[in-house]
PDB file of C-alpha atoms and ligand atoms in Angstrom:
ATOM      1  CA  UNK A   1       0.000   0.000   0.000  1.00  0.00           C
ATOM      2  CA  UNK A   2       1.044   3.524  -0.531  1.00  0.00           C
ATOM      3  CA  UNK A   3       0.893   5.079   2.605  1.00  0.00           C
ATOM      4  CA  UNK A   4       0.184   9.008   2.940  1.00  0.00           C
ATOM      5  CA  UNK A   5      -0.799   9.030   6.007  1.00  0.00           C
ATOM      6  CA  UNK A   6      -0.195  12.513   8.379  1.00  0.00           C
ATOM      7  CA  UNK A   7       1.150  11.159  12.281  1.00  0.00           C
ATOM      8  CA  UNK A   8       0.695  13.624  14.366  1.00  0.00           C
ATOM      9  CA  UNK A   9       2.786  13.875  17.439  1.00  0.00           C
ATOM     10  CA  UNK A  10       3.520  15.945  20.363  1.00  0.00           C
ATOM     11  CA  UNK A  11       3.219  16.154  24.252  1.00  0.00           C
ATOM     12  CA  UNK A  12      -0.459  16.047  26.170  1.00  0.00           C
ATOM     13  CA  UNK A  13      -2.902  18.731  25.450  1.00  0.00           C
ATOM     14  CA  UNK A  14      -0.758  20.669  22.546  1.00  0.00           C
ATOM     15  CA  UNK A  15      -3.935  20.117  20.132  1.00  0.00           C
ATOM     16  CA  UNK A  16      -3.282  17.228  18.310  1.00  0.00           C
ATOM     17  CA  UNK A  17      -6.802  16.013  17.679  1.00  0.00           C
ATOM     18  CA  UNK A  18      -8.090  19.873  17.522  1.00  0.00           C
ATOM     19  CA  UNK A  19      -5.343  20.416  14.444  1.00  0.00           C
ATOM     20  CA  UNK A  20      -6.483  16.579  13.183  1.00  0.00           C
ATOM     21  CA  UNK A  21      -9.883  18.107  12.781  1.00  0.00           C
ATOM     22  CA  UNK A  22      -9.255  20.939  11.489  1.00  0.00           C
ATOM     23  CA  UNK A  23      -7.010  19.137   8.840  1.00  0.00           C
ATOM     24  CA  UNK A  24     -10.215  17.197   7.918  1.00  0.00           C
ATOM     25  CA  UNK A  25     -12.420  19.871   6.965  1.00  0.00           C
ATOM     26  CA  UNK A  26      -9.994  21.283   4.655  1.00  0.00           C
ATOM     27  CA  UNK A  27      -8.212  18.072   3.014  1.00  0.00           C
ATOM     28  CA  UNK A  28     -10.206  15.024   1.912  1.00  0.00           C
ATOM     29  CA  UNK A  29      -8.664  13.179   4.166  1.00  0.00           C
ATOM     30  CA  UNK A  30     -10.254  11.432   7.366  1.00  0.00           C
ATOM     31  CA  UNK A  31      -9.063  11.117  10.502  1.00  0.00           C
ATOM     32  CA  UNK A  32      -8.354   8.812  13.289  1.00  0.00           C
ATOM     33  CA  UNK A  33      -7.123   9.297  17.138  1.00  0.00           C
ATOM     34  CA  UNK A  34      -4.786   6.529  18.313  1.00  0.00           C
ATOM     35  CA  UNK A  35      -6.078   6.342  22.051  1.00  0.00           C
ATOM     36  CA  UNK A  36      -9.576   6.397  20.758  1.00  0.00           C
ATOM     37  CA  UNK A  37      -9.043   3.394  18.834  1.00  0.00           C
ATOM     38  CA  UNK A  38      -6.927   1.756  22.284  1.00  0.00           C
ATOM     39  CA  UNK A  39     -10.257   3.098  24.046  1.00  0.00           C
ATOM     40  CA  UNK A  40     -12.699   1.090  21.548  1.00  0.00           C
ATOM     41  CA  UNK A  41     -10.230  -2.030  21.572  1.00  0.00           C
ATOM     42  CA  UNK A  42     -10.645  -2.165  24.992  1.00  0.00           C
ATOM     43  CA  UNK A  43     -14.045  -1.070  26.100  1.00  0.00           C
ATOM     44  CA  UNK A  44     -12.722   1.469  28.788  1.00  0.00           C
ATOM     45  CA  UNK A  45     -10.869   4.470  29.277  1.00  0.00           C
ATOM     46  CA  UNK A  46      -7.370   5.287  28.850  1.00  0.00           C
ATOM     47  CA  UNK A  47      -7.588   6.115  32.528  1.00  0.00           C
ATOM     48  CA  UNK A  48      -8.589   2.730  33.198  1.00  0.00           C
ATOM     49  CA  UNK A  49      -6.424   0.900  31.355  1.00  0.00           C
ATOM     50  CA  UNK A  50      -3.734   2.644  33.271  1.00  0.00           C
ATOM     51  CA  UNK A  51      -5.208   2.374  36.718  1.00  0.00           C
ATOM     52  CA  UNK A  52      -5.715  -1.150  36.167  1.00  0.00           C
ATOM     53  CA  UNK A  53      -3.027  -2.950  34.085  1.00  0.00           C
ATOM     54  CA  UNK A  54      -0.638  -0.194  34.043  1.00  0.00           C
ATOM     55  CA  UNK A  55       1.915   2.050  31.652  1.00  0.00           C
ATOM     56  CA  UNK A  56       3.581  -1.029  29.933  1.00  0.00           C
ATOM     57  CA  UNK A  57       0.616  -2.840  28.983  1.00  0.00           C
ATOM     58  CA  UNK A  58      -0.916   0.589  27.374  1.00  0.00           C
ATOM     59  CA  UNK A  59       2.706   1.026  25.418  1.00  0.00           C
ATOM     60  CA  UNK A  60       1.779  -2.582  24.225  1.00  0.00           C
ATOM     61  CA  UNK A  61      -1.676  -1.394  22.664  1.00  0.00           C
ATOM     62  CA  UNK A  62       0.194   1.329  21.193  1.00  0.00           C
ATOM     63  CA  UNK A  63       2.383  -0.631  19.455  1.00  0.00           C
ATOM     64  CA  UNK A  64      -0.534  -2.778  18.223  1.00  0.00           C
ATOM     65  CA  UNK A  65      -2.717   0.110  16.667  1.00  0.00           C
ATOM     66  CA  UNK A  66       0.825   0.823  15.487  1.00  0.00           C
ATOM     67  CA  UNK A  67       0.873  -2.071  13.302  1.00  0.00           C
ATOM     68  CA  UNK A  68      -2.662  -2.208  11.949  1.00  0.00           C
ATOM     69  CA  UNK A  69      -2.577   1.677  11.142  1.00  0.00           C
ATOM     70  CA  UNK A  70       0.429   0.370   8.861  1.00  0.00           C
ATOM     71  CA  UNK A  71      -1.136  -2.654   7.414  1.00  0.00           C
ATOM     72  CA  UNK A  72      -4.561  -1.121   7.390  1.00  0.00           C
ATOM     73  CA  UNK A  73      -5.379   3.048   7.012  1.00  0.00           C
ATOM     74  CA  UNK A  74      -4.069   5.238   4.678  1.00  0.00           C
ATOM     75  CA  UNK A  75      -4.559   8.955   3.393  1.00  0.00           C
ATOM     76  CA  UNK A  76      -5.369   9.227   6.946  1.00  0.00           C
ATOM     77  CA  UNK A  77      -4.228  11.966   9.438  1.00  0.00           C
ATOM     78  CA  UNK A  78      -3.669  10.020  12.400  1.00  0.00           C
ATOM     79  CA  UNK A  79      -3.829  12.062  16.054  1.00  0.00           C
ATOM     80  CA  UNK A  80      -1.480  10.516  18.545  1.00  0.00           C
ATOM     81  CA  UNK A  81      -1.346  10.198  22.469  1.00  0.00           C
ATOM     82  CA  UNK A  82       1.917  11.910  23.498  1.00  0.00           C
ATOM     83  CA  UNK A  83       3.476   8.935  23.917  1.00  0.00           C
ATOM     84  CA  UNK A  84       2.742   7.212  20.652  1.00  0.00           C
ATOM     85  CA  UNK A  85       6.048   8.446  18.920  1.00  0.00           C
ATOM     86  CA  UNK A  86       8.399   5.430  20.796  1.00  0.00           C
ATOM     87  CA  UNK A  87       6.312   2.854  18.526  1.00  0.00           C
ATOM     88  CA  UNK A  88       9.481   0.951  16.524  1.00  0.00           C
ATOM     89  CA  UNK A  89       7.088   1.424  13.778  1.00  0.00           C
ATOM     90  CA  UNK A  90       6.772   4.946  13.711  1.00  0.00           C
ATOM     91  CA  UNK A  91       7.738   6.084  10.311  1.00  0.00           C
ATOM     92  CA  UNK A  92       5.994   3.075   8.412  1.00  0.00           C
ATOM     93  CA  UNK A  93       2.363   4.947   9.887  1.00  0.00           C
ATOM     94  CA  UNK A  94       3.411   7.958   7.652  1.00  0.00           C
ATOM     95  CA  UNK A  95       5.000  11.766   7.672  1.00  0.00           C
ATOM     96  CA  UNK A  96       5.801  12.507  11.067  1.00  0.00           C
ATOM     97  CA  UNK A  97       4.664  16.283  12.272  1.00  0.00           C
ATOM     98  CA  UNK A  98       5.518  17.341  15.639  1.00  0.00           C
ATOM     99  CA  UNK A  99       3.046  20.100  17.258  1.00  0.00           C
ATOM    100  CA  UNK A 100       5.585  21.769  19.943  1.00  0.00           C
ATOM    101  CA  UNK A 101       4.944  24.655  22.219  1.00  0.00           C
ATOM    102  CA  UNK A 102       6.938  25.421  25.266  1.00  0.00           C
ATOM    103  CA  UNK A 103       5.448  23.432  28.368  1.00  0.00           C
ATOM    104  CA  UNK A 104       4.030  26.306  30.435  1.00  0.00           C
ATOM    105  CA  UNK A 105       1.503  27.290  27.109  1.00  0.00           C
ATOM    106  CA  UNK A 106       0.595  24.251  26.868  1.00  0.00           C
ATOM    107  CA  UNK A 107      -0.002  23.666  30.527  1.00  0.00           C
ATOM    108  CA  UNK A 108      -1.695  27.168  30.600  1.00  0.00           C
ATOM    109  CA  UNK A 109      -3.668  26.306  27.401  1.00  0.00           C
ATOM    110  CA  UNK A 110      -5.237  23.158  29.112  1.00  0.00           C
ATOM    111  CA  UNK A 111      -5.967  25.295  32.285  1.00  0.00           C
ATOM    112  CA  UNK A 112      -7.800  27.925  30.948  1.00  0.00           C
ATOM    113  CA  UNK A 113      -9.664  25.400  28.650  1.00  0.00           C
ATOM    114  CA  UNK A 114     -13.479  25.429  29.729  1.00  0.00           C
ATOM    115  CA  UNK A 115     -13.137  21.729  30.624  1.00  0.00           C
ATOM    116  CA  UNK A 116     -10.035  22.262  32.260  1.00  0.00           C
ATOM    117  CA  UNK A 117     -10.530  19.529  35.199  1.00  0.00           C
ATOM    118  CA  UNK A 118     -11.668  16.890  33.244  1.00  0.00           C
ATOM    119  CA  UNK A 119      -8.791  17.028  30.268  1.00  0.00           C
ATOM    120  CA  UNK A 120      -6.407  16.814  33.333  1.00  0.00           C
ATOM    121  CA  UNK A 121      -8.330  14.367  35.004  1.00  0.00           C
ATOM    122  CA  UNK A 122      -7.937  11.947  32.191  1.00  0.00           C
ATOM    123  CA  UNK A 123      -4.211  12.076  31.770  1.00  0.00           C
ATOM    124  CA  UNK A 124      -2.688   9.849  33.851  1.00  0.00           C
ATOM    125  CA  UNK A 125       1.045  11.367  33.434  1.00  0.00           C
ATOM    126  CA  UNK A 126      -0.551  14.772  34.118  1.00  0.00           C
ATOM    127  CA  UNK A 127      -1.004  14.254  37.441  1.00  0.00           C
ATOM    128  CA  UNK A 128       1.578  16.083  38.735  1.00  0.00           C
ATOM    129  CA  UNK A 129       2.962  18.905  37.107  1.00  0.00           C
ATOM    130  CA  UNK A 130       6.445  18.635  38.008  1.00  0.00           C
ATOM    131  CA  UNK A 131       6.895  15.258  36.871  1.00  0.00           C
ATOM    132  CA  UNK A 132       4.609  16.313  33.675  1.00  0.00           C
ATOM    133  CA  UNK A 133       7.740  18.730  33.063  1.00  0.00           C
ATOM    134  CA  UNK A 134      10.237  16.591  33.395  1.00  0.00           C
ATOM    135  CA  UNK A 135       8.676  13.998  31.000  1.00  0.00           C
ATOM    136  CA  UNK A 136       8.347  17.441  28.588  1.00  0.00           C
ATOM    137  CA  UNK A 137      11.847  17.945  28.662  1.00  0.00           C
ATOM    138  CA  UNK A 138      13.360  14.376  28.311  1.00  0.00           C
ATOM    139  CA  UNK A 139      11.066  13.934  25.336  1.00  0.00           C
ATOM    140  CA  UNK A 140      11.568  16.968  23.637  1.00  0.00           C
ATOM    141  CA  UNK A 141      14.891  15.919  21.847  1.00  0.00           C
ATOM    142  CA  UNK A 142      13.114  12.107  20.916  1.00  0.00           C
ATOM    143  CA  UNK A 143      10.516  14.074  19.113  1.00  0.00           C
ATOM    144  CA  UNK A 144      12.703  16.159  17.054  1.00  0.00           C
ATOM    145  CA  UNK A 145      14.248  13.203  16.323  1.00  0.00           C
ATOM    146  CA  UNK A 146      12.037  11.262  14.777  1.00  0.00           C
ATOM    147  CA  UNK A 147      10.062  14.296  13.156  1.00  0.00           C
ATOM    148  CA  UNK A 148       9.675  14.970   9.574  1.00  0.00           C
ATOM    149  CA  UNK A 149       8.060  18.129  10.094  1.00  0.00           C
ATOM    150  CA  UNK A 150       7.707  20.252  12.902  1.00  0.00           C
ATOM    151  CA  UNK A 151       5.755  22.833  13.807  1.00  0.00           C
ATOM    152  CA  UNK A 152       5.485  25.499  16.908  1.00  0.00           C
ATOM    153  CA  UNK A 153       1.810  26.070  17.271  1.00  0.00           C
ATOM    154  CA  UNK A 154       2.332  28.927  20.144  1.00  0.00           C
ATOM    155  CA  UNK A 155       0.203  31.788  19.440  1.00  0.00           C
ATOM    156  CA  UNK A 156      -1.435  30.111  16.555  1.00  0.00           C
ATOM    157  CA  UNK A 157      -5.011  29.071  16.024  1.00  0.00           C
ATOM    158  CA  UNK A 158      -5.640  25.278  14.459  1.00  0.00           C
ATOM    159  CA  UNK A 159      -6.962  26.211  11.648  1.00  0.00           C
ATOM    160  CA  UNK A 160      -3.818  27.683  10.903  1.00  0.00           C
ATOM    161  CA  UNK A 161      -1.701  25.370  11.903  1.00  0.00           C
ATOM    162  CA  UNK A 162      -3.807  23.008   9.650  1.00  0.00           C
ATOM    163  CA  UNK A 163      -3.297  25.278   6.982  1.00  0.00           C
ATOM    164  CA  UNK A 164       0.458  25.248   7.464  1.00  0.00           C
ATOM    165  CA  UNK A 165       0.679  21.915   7.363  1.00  0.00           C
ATOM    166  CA  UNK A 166      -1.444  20.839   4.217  1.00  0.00           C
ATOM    167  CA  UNK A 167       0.990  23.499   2.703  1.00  0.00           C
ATOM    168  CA  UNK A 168       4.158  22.683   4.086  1.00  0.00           C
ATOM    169  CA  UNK A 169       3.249  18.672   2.825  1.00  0.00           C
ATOM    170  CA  UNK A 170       2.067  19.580  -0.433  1.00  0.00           C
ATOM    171  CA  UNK A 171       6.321  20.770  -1.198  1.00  0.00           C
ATOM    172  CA  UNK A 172       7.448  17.688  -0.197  1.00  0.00           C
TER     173      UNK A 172
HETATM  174  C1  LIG B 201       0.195   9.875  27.055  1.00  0.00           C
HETATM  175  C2  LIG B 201      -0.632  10.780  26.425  1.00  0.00           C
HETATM  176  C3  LIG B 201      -2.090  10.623  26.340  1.00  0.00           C
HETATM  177  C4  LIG B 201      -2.472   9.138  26.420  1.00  0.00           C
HETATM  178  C5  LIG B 201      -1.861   8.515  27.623  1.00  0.00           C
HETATM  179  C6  LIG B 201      -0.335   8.621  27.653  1.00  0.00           C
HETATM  180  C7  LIG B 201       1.652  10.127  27.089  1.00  0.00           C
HETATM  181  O1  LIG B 201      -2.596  11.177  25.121  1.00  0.00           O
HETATM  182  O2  LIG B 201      -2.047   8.462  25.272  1.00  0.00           O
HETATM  183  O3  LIG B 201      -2.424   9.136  28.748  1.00  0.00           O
HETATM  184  O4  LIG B 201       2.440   9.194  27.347  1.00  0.00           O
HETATM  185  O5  LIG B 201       2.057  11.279  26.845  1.00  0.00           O
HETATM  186  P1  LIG B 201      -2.673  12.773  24.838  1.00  0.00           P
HETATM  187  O6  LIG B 201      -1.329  13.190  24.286  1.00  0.00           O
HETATM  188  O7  LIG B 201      -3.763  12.903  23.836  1.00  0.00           O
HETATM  189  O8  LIG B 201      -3.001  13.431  26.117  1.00  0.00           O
END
């Protein structure tokens, strides 16, 4: 198969599915959210799947929607949960785009979000905000690496950034 899919990566709450959306209305391309499809695999919550079986055996699902998304979806812009990027098969999905912003705007964007509680609420590794930094900042250099693209969406609405990034994939 000839994959063009869009991966979208990036740390909790910089806007990955908001961007994926936006990417949708103005591409004909669809879009799918990799802890969504973990969620429906499963039958419960991200939260829960945590809470009750723990980090590794979530990385495992990862790595499973990792494969069929190669095998199975393409033309597809693919949201990811911030952790999704360590998957070994990464760049088979499609073009990687990292959505970056400095930690404290996106910790202030998800705080002065209406449903501020709740998105924290449902991120286990956002539980405490100094260990939510540190996490930040040893990732930061692992997604540059494995980015094709990246983009700083500070100050910048999604459908801009969606804009930017139909554009800046069309040259390639
Ligand atoms: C995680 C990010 C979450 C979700 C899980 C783990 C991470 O997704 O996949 O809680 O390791 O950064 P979002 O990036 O959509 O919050």
């Amino acid at each position: 198969m000839k994959n063009k899919n869009i991966v979208l990566i990036g740390f909790m709450g910089v806007g990955k599915g908001s961007v994926a959306r936006a990417m949708v209305k103005r591409s004909c391309m669809v879009a799918v959210d990799t802890d969504d499809v973990i969620e429906s695999i499963e039958n419960r919550s991200i939260k829960d799947i945590f809470a009750t079986d723990g980090e590794a055996y979530f990385r495992a699902l990862e790595r499973k929607t990792a494969r069929w998304l190669k095998k199975s979806v393409d033309n597809t812009i693919i949201s990811t949960g911030g952790g999704f990027f360590k998957v070994p098969a990464l760049k088979k999905v499609g073009k990687v785009v990292l959505l970056n912003a400095p930690f404290d705007t996106i910790y202030e964007r998800i705080l002065t979000h209406p449903d501020a509680a709740k998105k924290l609420k449902k991120r286990p590794l956002f539980q405490d905000i100094d260990k939510a930094r540190a996490l930040y900042e040893e990732r930061l250099p692992q997604y540059l690496k494995v980015a094709d693209m990246v983009i700083d969406v500070s100050n910048k609405n999604v459908d801009a950034i969606a804009k930017e990034i139909l554009k800046k994939g069309k040259k390639r």
